[in-house]
PDB file of C-alpha atoms in Angstrom:
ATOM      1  CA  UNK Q   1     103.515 100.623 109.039  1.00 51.00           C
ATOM      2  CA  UNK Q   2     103.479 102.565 105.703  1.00 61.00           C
ATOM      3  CA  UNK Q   3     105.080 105.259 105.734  1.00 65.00           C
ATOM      4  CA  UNK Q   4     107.767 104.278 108.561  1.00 70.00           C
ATOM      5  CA  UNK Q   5     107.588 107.844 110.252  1.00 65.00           C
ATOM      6  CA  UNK Q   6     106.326 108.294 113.960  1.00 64.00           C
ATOM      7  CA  UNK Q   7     105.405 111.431 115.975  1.00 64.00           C
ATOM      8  CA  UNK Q   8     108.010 110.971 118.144  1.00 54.00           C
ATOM      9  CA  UNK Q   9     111.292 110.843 115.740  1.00 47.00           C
ATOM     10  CA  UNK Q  10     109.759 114.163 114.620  1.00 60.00           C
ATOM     11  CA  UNK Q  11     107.842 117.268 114.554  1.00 78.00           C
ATOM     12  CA  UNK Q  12     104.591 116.567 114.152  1.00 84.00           C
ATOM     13  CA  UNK Q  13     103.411 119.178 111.101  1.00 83.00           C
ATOM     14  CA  UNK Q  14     106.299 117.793 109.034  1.00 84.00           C
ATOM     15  CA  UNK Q  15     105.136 114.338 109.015  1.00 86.00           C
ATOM     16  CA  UNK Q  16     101.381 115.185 108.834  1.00 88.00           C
ATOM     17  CA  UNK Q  17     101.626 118.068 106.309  1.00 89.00           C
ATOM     18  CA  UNK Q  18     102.490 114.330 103.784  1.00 91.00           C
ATOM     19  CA  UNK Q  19      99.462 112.808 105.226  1.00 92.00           C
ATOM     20  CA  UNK Q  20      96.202 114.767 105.475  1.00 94.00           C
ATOM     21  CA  UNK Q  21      93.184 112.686 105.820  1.00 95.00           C
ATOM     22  CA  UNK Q  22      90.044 112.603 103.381  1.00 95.00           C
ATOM     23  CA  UNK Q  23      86.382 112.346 103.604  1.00 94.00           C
ATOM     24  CA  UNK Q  24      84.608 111.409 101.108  1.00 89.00           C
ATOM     25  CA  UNK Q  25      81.442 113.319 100.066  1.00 80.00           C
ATOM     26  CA  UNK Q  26      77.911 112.151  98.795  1.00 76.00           C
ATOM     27  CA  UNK Q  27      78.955 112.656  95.015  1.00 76.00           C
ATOM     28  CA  UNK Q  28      82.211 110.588  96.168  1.00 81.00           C
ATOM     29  CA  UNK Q  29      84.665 112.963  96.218  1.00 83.00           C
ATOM     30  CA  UNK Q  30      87.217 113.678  98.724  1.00 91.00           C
ATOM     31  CA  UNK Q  31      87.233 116.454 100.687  1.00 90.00           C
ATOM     32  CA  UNK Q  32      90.941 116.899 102.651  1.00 94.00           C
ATOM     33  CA  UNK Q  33      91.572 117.927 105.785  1.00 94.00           C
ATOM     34  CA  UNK Q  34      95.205 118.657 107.223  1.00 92.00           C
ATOM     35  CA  UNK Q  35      96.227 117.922 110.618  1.00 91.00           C
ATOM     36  CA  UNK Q  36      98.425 120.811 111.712  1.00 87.00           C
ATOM     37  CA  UNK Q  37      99.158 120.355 115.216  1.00 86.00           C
ATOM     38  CA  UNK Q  38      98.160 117.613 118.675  1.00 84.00           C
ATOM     39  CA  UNK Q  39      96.541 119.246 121.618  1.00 84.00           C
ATOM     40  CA  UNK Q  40      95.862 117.509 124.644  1.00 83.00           C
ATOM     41  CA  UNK Q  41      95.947 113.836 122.644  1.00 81.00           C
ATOM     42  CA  UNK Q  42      94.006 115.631 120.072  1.00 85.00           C
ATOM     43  CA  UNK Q  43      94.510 116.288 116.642  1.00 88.00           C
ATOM     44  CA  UNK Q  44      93.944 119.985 115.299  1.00 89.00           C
ATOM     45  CA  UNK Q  45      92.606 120.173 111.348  1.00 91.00           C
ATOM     46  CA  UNK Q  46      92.031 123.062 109.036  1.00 90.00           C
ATOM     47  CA  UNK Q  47      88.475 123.009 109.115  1.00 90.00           C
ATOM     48  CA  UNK Q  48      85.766 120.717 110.433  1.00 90.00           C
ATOM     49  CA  UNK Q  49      85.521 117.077 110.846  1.00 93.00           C
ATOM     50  CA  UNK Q  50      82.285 115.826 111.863  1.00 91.00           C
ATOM     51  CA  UNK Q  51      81.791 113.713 114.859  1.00 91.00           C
ATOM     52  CA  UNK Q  52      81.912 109.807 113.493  1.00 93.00           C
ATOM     53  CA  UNK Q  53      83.282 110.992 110.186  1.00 92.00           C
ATOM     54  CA  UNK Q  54      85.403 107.652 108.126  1.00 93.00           C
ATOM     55  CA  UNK Q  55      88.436 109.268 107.987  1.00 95.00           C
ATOM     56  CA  UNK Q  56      91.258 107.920 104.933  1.00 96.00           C
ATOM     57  CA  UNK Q  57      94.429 108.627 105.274  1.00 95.00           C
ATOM     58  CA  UNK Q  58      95.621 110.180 101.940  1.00 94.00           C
ATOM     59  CA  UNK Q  59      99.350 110.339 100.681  1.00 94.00           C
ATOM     60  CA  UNK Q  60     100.359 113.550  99.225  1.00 90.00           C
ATOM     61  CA  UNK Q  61     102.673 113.283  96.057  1.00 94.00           C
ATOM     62  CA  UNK Q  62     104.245 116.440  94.641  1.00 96.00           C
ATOM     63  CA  UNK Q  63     104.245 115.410  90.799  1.00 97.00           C
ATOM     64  CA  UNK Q  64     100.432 114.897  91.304  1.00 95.00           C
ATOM     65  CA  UNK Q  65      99.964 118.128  92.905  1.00 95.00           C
ATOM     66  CA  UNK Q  66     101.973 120.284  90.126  1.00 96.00           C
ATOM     67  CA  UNK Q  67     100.285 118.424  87.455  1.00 95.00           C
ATOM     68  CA  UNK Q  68      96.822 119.409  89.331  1.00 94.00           C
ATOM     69  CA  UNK Q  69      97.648 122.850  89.669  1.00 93.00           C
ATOM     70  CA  UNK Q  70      98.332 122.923  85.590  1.00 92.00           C
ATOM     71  CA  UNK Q  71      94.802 121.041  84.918  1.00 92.00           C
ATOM     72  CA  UNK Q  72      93.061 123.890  86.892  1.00 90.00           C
ATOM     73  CA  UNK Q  73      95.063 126.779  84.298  1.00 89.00           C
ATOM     74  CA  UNK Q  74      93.943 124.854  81.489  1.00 88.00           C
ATOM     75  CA  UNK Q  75      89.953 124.286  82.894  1.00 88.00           C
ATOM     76  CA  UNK Q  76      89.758 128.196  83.026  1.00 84.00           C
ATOM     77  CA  UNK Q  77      91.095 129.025  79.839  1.00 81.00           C
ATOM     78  CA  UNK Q  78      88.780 126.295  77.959  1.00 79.00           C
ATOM     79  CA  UNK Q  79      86.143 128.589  76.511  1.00 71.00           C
ATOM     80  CA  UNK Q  80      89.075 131.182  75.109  1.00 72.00           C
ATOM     81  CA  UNK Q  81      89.827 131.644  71.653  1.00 69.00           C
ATOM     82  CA  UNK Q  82      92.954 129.371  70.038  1.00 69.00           C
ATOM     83  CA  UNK Q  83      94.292 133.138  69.652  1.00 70.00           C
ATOM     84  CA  UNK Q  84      94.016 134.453  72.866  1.00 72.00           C
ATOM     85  CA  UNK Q  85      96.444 136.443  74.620  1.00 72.00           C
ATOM     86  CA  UNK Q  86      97.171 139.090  77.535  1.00 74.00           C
ATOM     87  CA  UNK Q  87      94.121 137.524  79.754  1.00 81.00           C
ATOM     88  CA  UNK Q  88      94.462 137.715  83.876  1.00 86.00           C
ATOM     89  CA  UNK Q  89      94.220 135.120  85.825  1.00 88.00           C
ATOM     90  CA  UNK Q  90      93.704 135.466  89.798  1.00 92.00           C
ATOM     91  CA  UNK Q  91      95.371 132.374  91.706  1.00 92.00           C
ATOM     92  CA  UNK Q  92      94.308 131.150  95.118  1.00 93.00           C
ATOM     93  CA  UNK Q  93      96.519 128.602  96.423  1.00 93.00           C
ATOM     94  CA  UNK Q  94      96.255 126.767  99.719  1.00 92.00           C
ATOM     95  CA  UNK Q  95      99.280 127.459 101.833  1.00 93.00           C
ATOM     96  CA  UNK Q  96      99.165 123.297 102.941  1.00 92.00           C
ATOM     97  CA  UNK Q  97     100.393 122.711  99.250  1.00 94.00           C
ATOM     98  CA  UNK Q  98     103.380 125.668  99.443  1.00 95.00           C
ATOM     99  CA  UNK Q  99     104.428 124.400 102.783  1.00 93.00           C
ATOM    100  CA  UNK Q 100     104.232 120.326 101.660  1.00 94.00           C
ATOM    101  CA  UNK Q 101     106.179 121.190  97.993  1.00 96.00           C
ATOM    102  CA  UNK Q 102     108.431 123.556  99.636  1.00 95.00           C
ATOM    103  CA  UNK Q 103     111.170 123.683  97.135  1.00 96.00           C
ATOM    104  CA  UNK Q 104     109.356 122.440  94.268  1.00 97.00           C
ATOM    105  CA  UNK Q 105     106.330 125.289  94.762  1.00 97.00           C
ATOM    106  CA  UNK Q 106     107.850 127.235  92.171  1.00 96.00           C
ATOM    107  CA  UNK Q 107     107.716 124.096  89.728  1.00 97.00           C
ATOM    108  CA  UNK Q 108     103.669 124.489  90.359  1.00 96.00           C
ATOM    109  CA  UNK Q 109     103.835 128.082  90.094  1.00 94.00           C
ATOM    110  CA  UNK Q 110     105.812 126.967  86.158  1.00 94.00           C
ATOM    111  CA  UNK Q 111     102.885 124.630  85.483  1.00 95.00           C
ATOM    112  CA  UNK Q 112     100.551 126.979  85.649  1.00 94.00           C
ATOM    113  CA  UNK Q 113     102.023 129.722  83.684  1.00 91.00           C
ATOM    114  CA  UNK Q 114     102.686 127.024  81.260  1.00 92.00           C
ATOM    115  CA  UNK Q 115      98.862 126.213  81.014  1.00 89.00           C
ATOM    116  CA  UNK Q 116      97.980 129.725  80.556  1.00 88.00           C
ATOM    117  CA  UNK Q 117      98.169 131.819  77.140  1.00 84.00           C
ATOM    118  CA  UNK Q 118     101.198 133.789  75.985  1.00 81.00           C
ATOM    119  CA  UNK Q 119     101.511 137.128  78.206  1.00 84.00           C
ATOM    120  CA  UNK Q 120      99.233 136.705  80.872  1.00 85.00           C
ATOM    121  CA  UNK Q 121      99.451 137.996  84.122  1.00 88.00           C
ATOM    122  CA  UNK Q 122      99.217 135.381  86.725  1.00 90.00           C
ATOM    123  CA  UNK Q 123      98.110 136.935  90.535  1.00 93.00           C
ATOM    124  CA  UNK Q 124      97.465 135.150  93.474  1.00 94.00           C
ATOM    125  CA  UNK Q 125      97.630 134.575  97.272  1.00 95.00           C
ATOM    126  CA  UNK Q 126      98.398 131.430  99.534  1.00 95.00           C
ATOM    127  CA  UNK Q 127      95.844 131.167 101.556  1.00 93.00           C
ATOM    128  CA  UNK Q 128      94.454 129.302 104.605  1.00 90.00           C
ATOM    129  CA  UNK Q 129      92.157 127.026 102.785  1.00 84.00           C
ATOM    130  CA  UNK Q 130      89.257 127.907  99.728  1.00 85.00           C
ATOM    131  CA  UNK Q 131      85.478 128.248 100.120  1.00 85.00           C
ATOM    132  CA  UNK Q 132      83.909 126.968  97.450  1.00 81.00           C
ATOM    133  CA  UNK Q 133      80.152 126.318  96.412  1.00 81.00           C
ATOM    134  CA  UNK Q 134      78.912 123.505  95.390  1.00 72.00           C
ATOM    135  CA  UNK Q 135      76.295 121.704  93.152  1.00 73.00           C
ATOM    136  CA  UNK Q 136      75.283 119.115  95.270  1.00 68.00           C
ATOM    137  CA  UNK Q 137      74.902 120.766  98.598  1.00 72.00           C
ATOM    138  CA  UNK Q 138      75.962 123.352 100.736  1.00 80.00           C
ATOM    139  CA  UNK Q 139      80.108 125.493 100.803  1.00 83.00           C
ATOM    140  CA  UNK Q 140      82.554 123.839 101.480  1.00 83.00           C
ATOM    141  CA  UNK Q 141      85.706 124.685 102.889  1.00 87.00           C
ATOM    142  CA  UNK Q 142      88.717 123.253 101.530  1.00 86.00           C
ATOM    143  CA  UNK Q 143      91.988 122.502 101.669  1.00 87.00           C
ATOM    144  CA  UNK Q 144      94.929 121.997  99.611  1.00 90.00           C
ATOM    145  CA  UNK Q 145      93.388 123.142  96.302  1.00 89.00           C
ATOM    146  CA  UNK Q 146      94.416 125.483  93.887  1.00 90.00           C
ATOM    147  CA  UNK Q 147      91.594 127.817  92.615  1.00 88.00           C
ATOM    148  CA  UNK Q 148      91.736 129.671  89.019  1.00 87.00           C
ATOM    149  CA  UNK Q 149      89.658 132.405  88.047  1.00 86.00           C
ATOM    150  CA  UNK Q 150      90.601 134.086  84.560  1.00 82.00           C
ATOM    151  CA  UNK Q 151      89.353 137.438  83.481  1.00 75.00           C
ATOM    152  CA  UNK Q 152      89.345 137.418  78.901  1.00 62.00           C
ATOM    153  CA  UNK Q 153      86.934 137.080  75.940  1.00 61.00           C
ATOM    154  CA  UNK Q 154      84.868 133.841  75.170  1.00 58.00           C
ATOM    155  CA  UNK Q 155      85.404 132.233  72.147  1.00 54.00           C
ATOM    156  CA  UNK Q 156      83.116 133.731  69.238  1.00 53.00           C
TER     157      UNK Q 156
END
């Protein structure tokens, strides 16, 4: 056993909030699902899970996670000029990640600012998951991802 933790020593979300389980798409990426709570021998997810879905079981690491959460600040702000300054930036971030950080949130809230130009205004909301679209099929719903949107001028 891996992670030495069982359902019984403890309550179930903080065990499972480390451990959410992936499926991986057709373009090979993982989509995450988190296990929030057993009813009747069953376990509840955010979101679907298809029936015969080949489940992983992922490991979530907070340094990963804040440095993630920085790499999405820096993707929006890509096509800005060196110069830029003063641009807004709207933040969606899935509660899963607030609630698995917990007192190391604010570090990814810091990594972010840190990615973003001088005197920008950063706002957001936790939310229950992020719909997304996608090039190589339909939405998806997803969970524990940060989202970045950024409102400034393109580079010249």
């Amino acid at each position: 056993m891996l992670s030495e933790k069982r359902f019984t020593n403890e309550v179930f979300f903080s065990i499972a909030k480390t451990f959410p389980f992936g499926m991986e798409k057709l373009d090979q990426e993982i989509l995450i699902r988190d296990p929030v709570s057993v009813e009747e021998n069953t376990l509840v997810c955010v979101g679907q899970i298809p029936e015969n879905t080949l489940l992983y079981i992922m490991r979530g690491e907070p340094k990963a996670l804040i440095e993630a959460s920085g790499i999405a600040a820096n993707i929006v702000t890509d096509h800005l000029s060196d110069d830029a300054e003063n641009i807004e930036c709207v933040l969606f971030d899935c509660i899963s990640r607030a609630l698995f950080l917990e007192d190391k949130f604010e570090e990814e809230l810091d990594s972010i600012l840190k990615n973003l130009p001088k005197n920008s205004t950063l706002i957001g909301a936790l939310t229950l998951g992020e719909i997304v679209s996608s090039t190589w099929g339909p939405i998806q719903f997803l969970n524990k991802t940060t989202v970045a949107c950024r409102f400034g001028e393109e580079k010249k």
